[in-house]
Amino acid sequence: MDTPNRTQHDESAQERSAGIGLPAHVAGSGALDQLVHTARDYASAAASENTLKAYAKDWAHFARWCRMRGADPLPPSPELVGLYIADLAAPQGQGATKPPALSVASIERRLSGLGWGYAQRGLPLDRKNRHIATVLAGIRRRHARPPVQKEAILAEDIRAMVATLPYDLRGLRDRAILLIGFAGGLRRSEIVSLDRHKDDTMDSGGWIDILDGGALITLRGKTGWREVEIGRGSSDQTCPVHALEQWLHFGRISFGPIFTGVTRDGKRTRDTRLNDKHIARLIKACVLAAGLRPDLPDAERVKLYSGHSLRAGLASSAEVDERYVQKQLGHASAEMTRRYQRRRDRFRVNLTKAAGL
């Protein structure tokens, strides 16, 4: 059993405070104490809830790794962190006790989590220190692989998927989720964060205005607020705006989260916002029901698709100027948008011929 130490003792308190407090030379008062609470609320909103959860898990894993080797994660030690990431890339142990090696992207995410964990304790971690930077560079050189991309859900795929859904309350909701997510090129976290109106809830990530020509979604993205325009479709069966209107009407959603749970009997909506994991489960279930990629076993089929399949599907299906797709997805660069385009004419611009060969 792990023996408790000062790191375990003060971990929860330091994470709650997030390093925000009064200076040592300033006496507390009611007004200042209230401002401390306000500042902590703002500090906790600096990153998404999912990111903070992931960082907290990263720190907990590192702290446990240190304790199991008789080391202390505090104060920051670049040498110790270098050994830690080396163990993540080439784990020690044998047989069932040997953990799987992590990808380069996962190791870099772990490092970000450690940087966050040390920052909460007022201690900087120098990732440029040679004990970390050179080990990470070697891991990248030896283990880096091209990213594995999820399969895109194309227009014909989304039509087949929504056709498998019933027209009960739950089916209306899930149909609106798939069509709005596809047409808006939305992340699954963005879909479930939507409210009916501006400022309906504290945890809102945006809201939807339904207009004559379509729906206007205002989203709080990674780099600030952005607008996503979703026009009406060519038929009610596949129109995302019509699907949303049907769900709002029959689900009686007039305030608060748009996509909520449904009671077990399927007759009423709940007040609670859906978790973004519902989107992933919904996509995988509809992929199987619609028979996409019938050449593969079911277990392999569901692995090909995720929430990002909706974004990749829009990028790959919309035959418009690339800049419009870039704006819809909220990408800062055209290069990022191209990563989402699974089918495009890569040789439309032929520099070989343009150079005279």
Short mmCIF file of C-alpha atoms in Angstrom, two decimals:
data_model
loop_
_atom_site.label_atom_id
_atom_site.label_comp_id
_atom_site.label_asym_id
_atom_site.label_seq_id
_atom_site.Cartn_x
_atom_site.Cartn_y
_atom_site.Cartn_z
CA MET A 1 0.00 0.00 0.00
CA ASP A 2 1.25 3.51 -0.78
CA THR A 3 2.33 5.44 2.27
CA PRO A 4 0.77 8.89 2.59
CA ASN A 5 3.11 11.86 2.44
CA ARG A 6 2.80 15.61 2.35
CA THR A 7 2.02 15.51 -1.35
CA GLN A 8 -1.11 13.44 -0.77
CA HIS A 9 -2.05 15.50 2.26
CA ASP A 10 -2.12 18.86 0.56
CA GLU A 11 -3.11 17.78 -2.97
CA SER A 12 -6.87 18.35 -2.72
CA ALA A 13 -6.52 21.65 -0.91
CA GLN A 14 -4.06 23.03 -3.43
CA GLU A 15 -6.17 21.92 -6.37
CA ARG A 16 -9.23 23.60 -4.89
CA SER A 17 -7.40 26.86 -4.33
CA ALA A 18 -5.74 26.72 -7.77
CA GLY A 19 -2.96 28.88 -6.31
CA ILE A 20 -5.26 31.88 -5.90
CA GLY A 21 -5.22 33.65 -2.56
CA LEU A 22 -4.36 36.82 -0.68
CA PRO A 23 -0.75 38.00 -0.51
CA ALA A 24 0.88 37.11 2.81
CA HIS A 25 1.22 40.77 3.83
CA VAL A 26 -2.45 41.65 3.20
CA ALA A 27 -5.00 41.18 5.97
CA GLY A 28 -8.20 39.39 5.02
CA SER A 29 -11.58 41.06 4.92
CA GLY A 30 -15.07 40.19 3.77
CA ALA A 31 -14.70 41.99 0.46
CA LEU A 32 -11.23 40.61 -0.29
CA ASP A 33 -12.20 37.08 0.72
CA GLN A 34 -15.16 37.25 -1.66
CA LEU A 35 -12.83 38.39 -4.44
CA VAL A 36 -10.60 35.40 -3.74
CA HIS A 37 -13.57 33.10 -4.37
CA THR A 38 -14.42 35.04 -7.55
CA ALA A 39 -10.83 34.81 -8.80
CA ARG A 40 -10.80 31.07 -8.12
CA ASP A 41 -13.99 30.67 -10.15
CA TYR A 42 -12.38 32.49 -13.07
CA ALA A 43 -9.20 30.43 -12.71
CA SER A 44 -11.20 27.19 -12.83
CA ALA A 45 -12.82 28.41 -16.08
CA ALA A 46 -9.45 28.91 -17.79
CA ALA A 47 -9.70 25.43 -19.35
CA SER A 48 -12.58 23.12 -20.19
CA GLU A 49 -13.89 20.67 -17.61
CA ASN A 50 -12.68 17.70 -19.67
CA THR A 51 -9.19 19.19 -19.97
CA LEU A 52 -8.99 19.81 -16.22
CA LYS A 53 -10.14 16.25 -15.50
CA ALA A 54 -7.50 14.87 -17.85
CA TYR A 55 -4.77 17.02 -16.29
CA ALA A 56 -5.82 15.93 -12.80
CA LYS A 57 -5.55 12.27 -13.86
CA ASP A 58 -2.14 12.94 -15.40
CA TRP A 59 -0.88 14.45 -12.15
CA ALA A 60 -2.33 11.59 -10.07
CA HIS A 61 -0.62 9.02 -12.32
CA PHE A 62 2.74 10.79 -12.03
CA ALA A 63 2.43 11.17 -8.24
CA ARG A 64 1.65 7.46 -7.87
CA TRP A 65 4.54 6.56 -10.20
CA CYS A 66 6.89 8.60 -8.01
CA ARG A 67 5.64 7.07 -4.74
CA MET A 68 6.02 3.52 -6.07
CA ARG A 69 9.69 4.29 -6.74
CA GLY A 70 10.36 6.00 -3.43
CA ALA A 71 10.50 9.46 -4.95
CA ASP A 72 8.59 12.67 -4.27
CA PRO A 73 7.03 14.64 -7.16
CA LEU A 74 7.70 17.89 -5.27
CA PRO A 75 9.68 20.01 -5.92
CA PRO A 76 9.88 19.69 -9.73
CA SER A 77 12.79 17.58 -10.89
CA PRO A 78 13.50 17.58 -14.65
CA GLU A 79 15.62 14.45 -14.19
CA LEU A 80 12.68 12.61 -12.59
CA VAL A 81 10.24 13.81 -15.25
CA GLY A 82 12.67 12.64 -17.94
CA LEU A 83 12.72 9.16 -16.40
CA TYR A 84 8.93 9.20 -16.17
CA ILE A 85 8.33 9.94 -19.85
CA ALA A 86 10.98 7.37 -20.80
CA ASP A 87 9.00 4.79 -18.81
CA LEU A 88 5.80 5.84 -20.59
CA ALA A 89 7.45 5.28 -23.98
CA ALA A 90 9.20 2.00 -23.03
CA PRO A 91 7.47 0.62 -19.92
CA GLN A 92 9.38 -1.64 -17.56
CA GLY A 93 7.95 -4.94 -16.37
CA GLN A 94 6.99 -8.29 -17.82
CA GLY A 95 3.85 -10.08 -18.91
CA ALA A 96 0.54 -8.85 -17.53
CA THR A 97 2.27 -6.39 -15.19
CA LYS A 98 3.80 -4.47 -18.07
CA PRO A 99 1.65 -1.46 -19.03
CA PRO A 100 1.22 -0.60 -22.71
CA ALA A 101 3.52 2.00 -24.24
CA LEU A 102 1.93 5.38 -24.82
CA SER A 103 1.94 7.22 -28.12
CA VAL A 104 3.99 10.37 -28.56
CA ALA A 105 0.81 12.47 -28.48
CA SER A 106 -0.27 10.88 -25.19
CA ILE A 107 3.15 11.47 -23.64
CA GLU A 108 3.06 15.12 -24.67
CA ARG A 109 -0.42 15.40 -23.14
CA ARG A 110 0.94 13.87 -19.91
CA LEU A 111 3.68 16.50 -19.89
CA SER A 112 1.06 19.24 -20.26
CA GLY A 113 -0.78 17.71 -17.31
CA LEU A 114 2.37 17.77 -15.21
CA GLY A 115 3.00 21.40 -16.15
CA TRP A 116 -0.54 22.20 -15.04
CA GLY A 117 -0.12 20.26 -11.80
CA TYR A 118 3.05 22.09 -10.88
CA ALA A 119 1.54 25.44 -11.85
CA GLN A 120 -1.34 24.85 -9.41
CA ARG A 121 1.28 24.49 -6.70
CA GLY A 122 3.12 27.64 -7.73
CA LEU A 123 6.07 25.67 -9.09
CA PRO A 124 7.17 26.01 -12.72
CA LEU A 125 8.24 22.99 -14.76
CA ASP A 126 10.92 23.80 -17.34
CA ARG A 127 10.05 21.56 -20.28
CA LYS A 128 13.04 22.98 -22.18
CA ASN A 129 15.44 21.52 -19.62
CA ARG A 130 17.75 19.06 -21.37
CA HIS A 131 16.68 16.17 -19.12
CA ILE A 132 13.15 16.52 -20.49
CA ALA A 133 13.64 18.05 -23.94
CA THR A 134 16.30 15.62 -25.19
CA VAL A 135 14.46 12.54 -23.91
CA LEU A 136 11.24 13.76 -25.56
CA ALA A 137 13.10 14.49 -28.80
CA GLY A 138 14.45 10.94 -28.80
CA ILE A 139 10.98 9.51 -28.15
CA ARG A 140 9.58 11.52 -31.06
CA ARG A 141 12.38 10.38 -33.37
CA ARG A 142 12.03 6.71 -32.49
CA HIS A 143 8.31 6.28 -31.89
CA ALA A 144 6.47 9.05 -33.76
CA ARG A 145 3.89 7.80 -36.25
CA PRO A 146 1.41 9.57 -38.52
CA PRO A 147 -1.83 10.24 -36.65
CA VAL A 148 -4.56 7.61 -37.04
CA GLN A 149 -7.56 9.40 -38.49
CA LYS A 150 -11.13 8.42 -37.80
CA GLU A 151 -13.35 7.53 -40.73
CA ALA A 152 -15.42 10.38 -42.10
CA ILE A 153 -19.21 10.12 -41.97
CA LEU A 154 -20.18 11.28 -45.46
CA ALA A 155 -23.54 12.64 -46.62
CA GLU A 156 -24.84 9.26 -47.74
CA ASP A 157 -23.69 7.77 -44.43
CA ILE A 158 -25.48 10.33 -42.26
CA ARG A 159 -28.67 9.83 -44.27
CA ALA A 160 -28.48 6.08 -43.67
CA MET A 161 -27.74 6.60 -39.97
CA VAL A 162 -30.66 8.92 -39.23
CA ALA A 163 -32.98 6.59 -41.16
CA THR A 164 -32.38 3.94 -38.48
CA LEU A 165 -33.70 6.17 -35.70
CA PRO A 166 -37.33 5.95 -34.53
CA TYR A 167 -39.64 8.94 -34.31
CA ASP A 168 -40.16 8.76 -30.57
CA LEU A 169 -38.77 11.43 -28.22
CA ARG A 170 -35.36 9.83 -27.96
CA GLY A 171 -35.15 9.32 -31.70
CA LEU A 172 -36.07 12.96 -32.40
CA ARG A 173 -33.32 14.11 -30.06
CA ASP A 174 -30.66 11.82 -31.52
CA ARG A 175 -31.64 12.72 -35.09
CA ALA A 176 -31.18 16.43 -34.26
CA ILE A 177 -27.82 15.68 -32.61
CA LEU A 178 -26.43 13.86 -35.64
CA LEU A 179 -27.69 16.33 -38.24
CA ILE A 180 -26.73 19.47 -36.31
CA GLY A 181 -23.33 17.98 -35.46
CA PHE A 182 -22.70 17.08 -39.11
CA ALA A 183 -23.99 20.29 -40.72
CA GLY A 184 -22.25 22.48 -38.15
CA GLY A 185 -19.02 20.49 -38.12
CA LEU A 186 -19.28 20.57 -34.33
CA ARG A 187 -17.23 18.78 -31.73
CA ARG A 188 -19.21 16.49 -29.46
CA SER A 189 -18.46 18.73 -26.47
CA GLU A 190 -19.82 21.70 -28.43
CA ILE A 191 -23.05 19.87 -29.28
CA VAL A 192 -23.95 19.01 -25.70
CA SER A 193 -22.89 22.43 -24.37
CA LEU A 194 -25.56 24.30 -26.35
CA ASP A 195 -28.38 26.17 -24.58
CA ARG A 196 -31.67 27.41 -26.00
CA HIS A 197 -30.81 31.05 -25.29
CA LYS A 198 -27.88 33.16 -24.27
CA ASP A 199 -27.06 33.06 -20.53
CA ASP A 200 -29.57 30.29 -19.76
CA THR A 201 -27.08 28.31 -17.65
CA MET A 202 -23.68 28.84 -16.07
CA ASP A 203 -22.05 25.91 -17.89
CA SER A 204 -23.28 26.90 -21.33
CA GLY A 205 -20.88 26.71 -24.26
CA GLY A 206 -23.18 28.58 -26.64
CA TRP A 207 -26.74 28.99 -27.86
CA ILE A 208 -28.89 28.68 -30.99
CA ASP A 209 -31.06 31.25 -32.75
CA ILE A 210 -33.50 29.76 -35.27
CA LEU A 211 -34.10 32.11 -38.21
CA ASP A 212 -36.09 31.87 -41.45
CA GLY A 213 -33.07 30.80 -43.45
CA GLY A 214 -31.59 28.42 -40.91
CA ALA A 215 -29.99 28.25 -37.47
CA LEU A 216 -27.26 30.52 -36.13
CA ILE A 217 -25.11 28.89 -33.45
CA THR A 218 -22.93 31.11 -31.26
CA LEU A 219 -20.13 29.03 -29.74
CA ARG A 220 -17.43 29.63 -27.20
CA GLY A 221 -14.47 28.00 -28.90
CA LYS A 222 -10.85 27.45 -27.97
CA THR A 223 -9.84 30.88 -29.26
CA GLY A 224 -12.97 32.87 -28.42
CA TRP A 225 -16.53 33.22 -29.62
CA ARG A 226 -17.45 32.19 -33.16
CA GLU A 227 -20.64 31.86 -35.17
CA VAL A 228 -21.70 28.74 -37.06
CA GLU A 229 -24.40 29.07 -39.71
CA ILE A 230 -26.51 26.03 -40.56
CA GLY A 231 -28.82 26.48 -43.54
CA ARG A 232 -32.01 24.54 -44.08
CA GLY A 233 -31.72 21.30 -46.04
CA SER A 234 -33.40 20.19 -49.25
CA SER A 235 -35.86 17.87 -47.47
CA ASP A 236 -37.38 17.60 -44.01
CA GLN A 237 -36.01 14.08 -43.60
CA THR A 238 -32.41 15.32 -43.61
CA CYS A 239 -32.76 19.00 -42.72
CA PRO A 240 -30.82 19.71 -39.50
CA VAL A 241 -32.87 22.80 -38.67
CA HIS A 242 -36.17 20.94 -39.11
CA ALA A 243 -34.88 18.09 -36.94
CA LEU A 244 -33.89 20.58 -34.25
CA GLU A 245 -37.29 22.30 -34.39
CA GLN A 246 -39.04 18.94 -34.03
CA TRP A 247 -36.98 18.05 -30.97
CA LEU A 248 -37.47 21.45 -29.34
CA HIS A 249 -41.23 21.28 -29.93
CA PHE A 250 -41.97 17.74 -28.82
CA GLY A 251 -39.29 17.79 -26.11
CA ARG A 252 -40.70 21.09 -24.84
CA ILE A 253 -37.23 22.60 -24.66
CA SER A 254 -37.77 26.32 -24.11
CA PHE A 255 -34.99 27.08 -21.65
CA GLY A 256 -31.61 25.71 -20.61
CA PRO A 257 -29.68 22.85 -22.21
CA ILE A 258 -30.94 21.86 -25.65
CA PHE A 259 -29.86 18.23 -25.59
CA THR A 260 -30.99 16.57 -22.38
CA GLY A 261 -31.74 13.09 -21.17
CA VAL A 262 -35.09 11.35 -21.71
CA THR A 263 -36.96 9.40 -19.06
CA ARG A 264 -36.83 5.61 -19.14
CA ASP A 265 -40.36 5.37 -20.52
CA GLY A 266 -39.41 7.81 -23.30
CA LYS A 267 -42.29 10.19 -22.59
CA ARG A 268 -40.57 13.15 -20.90
CA THR A 269 -37.32 15.04 -21.08
CA ARG A 270 -35.01 15.48 -18.12
CA ASP A 271 -33.42 18.72 -16.97
CA THR A 272 -29.88 17.35 -17.02
CA ARG A 273 -27.53 18.10 -19.91
CA LEU A 274 -26.29 15.11 -21.91
CA ASN A 275 -22.71 14.00 -21.44
CA ASP A 276 -20.55 14.23 -24.56
CA LYS A 277 -19.91 10.48 -24.34
CA HIS A 278 -23.51 10.01 -25.47
CA ILE A 279 -22.51 11.42 -28.88
CA ALA A 280 -19.78 8.81 -29.29
CA ARG A 281 -22.09 5.98 -28.25
CA LEU A 282 -24.84 7.26 -30.56
CA ILE A 283 -22.51 7.42 -33.57
CA LYS A 284 -21.18 3.91 -33.03
CA ALA A 285 -24.68 2.46 -32.54
CA CYS A 286 -25.98 4.12 -35.71
CA VAL A 287 -22.93 3.02 -37.70
CA LEU A 288 -23.75 -0.59 -36.83
CA ALA A 289 -27.48 -0.16 -37.43
CA ALA A 290 -26.91 1.49 -40.82
CA GLY A 291 -24.45 -1.20 -41.90
CA LEU A 292 -21.55 1.12 -42.72
CA ARG A 293 -18.34 -0.66 -43.75
CA PRO A 294 -19.94 -4.12 -43.95
CA ASP A 295 -16.59 -5.54 -45.03
CA LEU A 296 -15.31 -5.35 -41.45
CA PRO A 297 -16.29 -7.13 -38.23
CA ASP A 298 -18.47 -5.11 -35.85
CA ALA A 299 -15.65 -4.54 -33.35
CA GLU A 300 -13.41 -3.02 -36.03
CA ARG A 301 -16.22 -0.98 -37.57
CA VAL A 302 -17.04 0.92 -34.39
CA LYS A 303 -13.38 1.69 -33.80
CA LEU A 304 -13.25 3.57 -37.11
CA TYR A 305 -15.83 6.16 -36.06
CA SER A 306 -15.99 8.77 -33.32
CA GLY A 307 -17.36 12.24 -32.66
CA HIS A 308 -14.73 13.68 -35.00
CA SER A 309 -16.23 11.63 -37.83
CA LEU A 310 -19.00 14.24 -38.08
CA ARG A 311 -16.51 17.10 -38.53
CA ALA A 312 -14.46 15.10 -41.01
CA GLY A 313 -17.65 14.20 -42.85
CA LEU A 314 -18.66 17.80 -43.40
CA ALA A 315 -15.14 18.76 -44.49
CA SER A 316 -15.05 15.86 -46.94
CA SER A 317 -18.61 16.19 -48.29
CA ALA A 318 -19.12 19.94 -48.74
CA GLU A 319 -18.03 20.79 -52.30
CA VAL A 320 -17.45 24.49 -51.70
CA ASP A 321 -14.46 26.77 -51.47
CA GLU A 322 -12.13 25.54 -48.75
CA ARG A 323 -12.27 28.79 -46.80
CA TYR A 324 -15.96 28.28 -46.06
CA VAL A 325 -15.27 24.85 -44.58
CA GLN A 326 -12.39 26.33 -42.57
CA LYS A 327 -14.69 28.99 -41.12
CA GLN A 328 -17.41 26.46 -40.28
CA LEU A 329 -14.99 24.20 -38.42
CA GLY A 330 -13.34 27.12 -36.64
CA HIS A 331 -9.83 26.27 -37.82
CA ALA A 332 -7.08 28.87 -37.67
CA SER A 333 -5.36 27.50 -40.78
CA ALA A 334 -6.31 25.87 -44.06
CA GLU A 335 -3.78 23.14 -43.36
CA MET A 336 -5.74 21.99 -40.33
CA THR A 337 -8.92 21.89 -42.42
CA ARG A 338 -7.19 19.72 -45.03
CA ARG A 339 -6.42 17.14 -42.36
CA TYR A 340 -10.17 16.64 -42.01
CA GLN A 341 -10.80 16.23 -45.73
CA ARG A 342 -10.69 12.49 -46.39
CA ARG A 343 -11.51 12.81 -50.07
CA ARG A 344 -10.19 15.74 -52.04
CA ASP A 345 -8.22 16.30 -55.23
CA ARG A 346 -4.69 16.47 -53.82
CA PHE A 347 -3.22 17.24 -57.22
CA ARG A 348 -5.63 19.94 -58.31
CA VAL A 349 -2.71 22.35 -58.14
CA ASN A 350 0.12 20.62 -60.06
CA LEU A 351 3.36 22.39 -59.20
CA THR A 352 5.33 19.96 -61.38
CA LYS A 353 3.59 21.15 -64.55
CA ALA A 354 3.55 24.73 -63.31
CA ALA A 355 7.33 24.54 -63.02
CA GLY A 356 7.62 23.46 -66.66
CA LEU A 357 8.11 19.70 -66.39
#
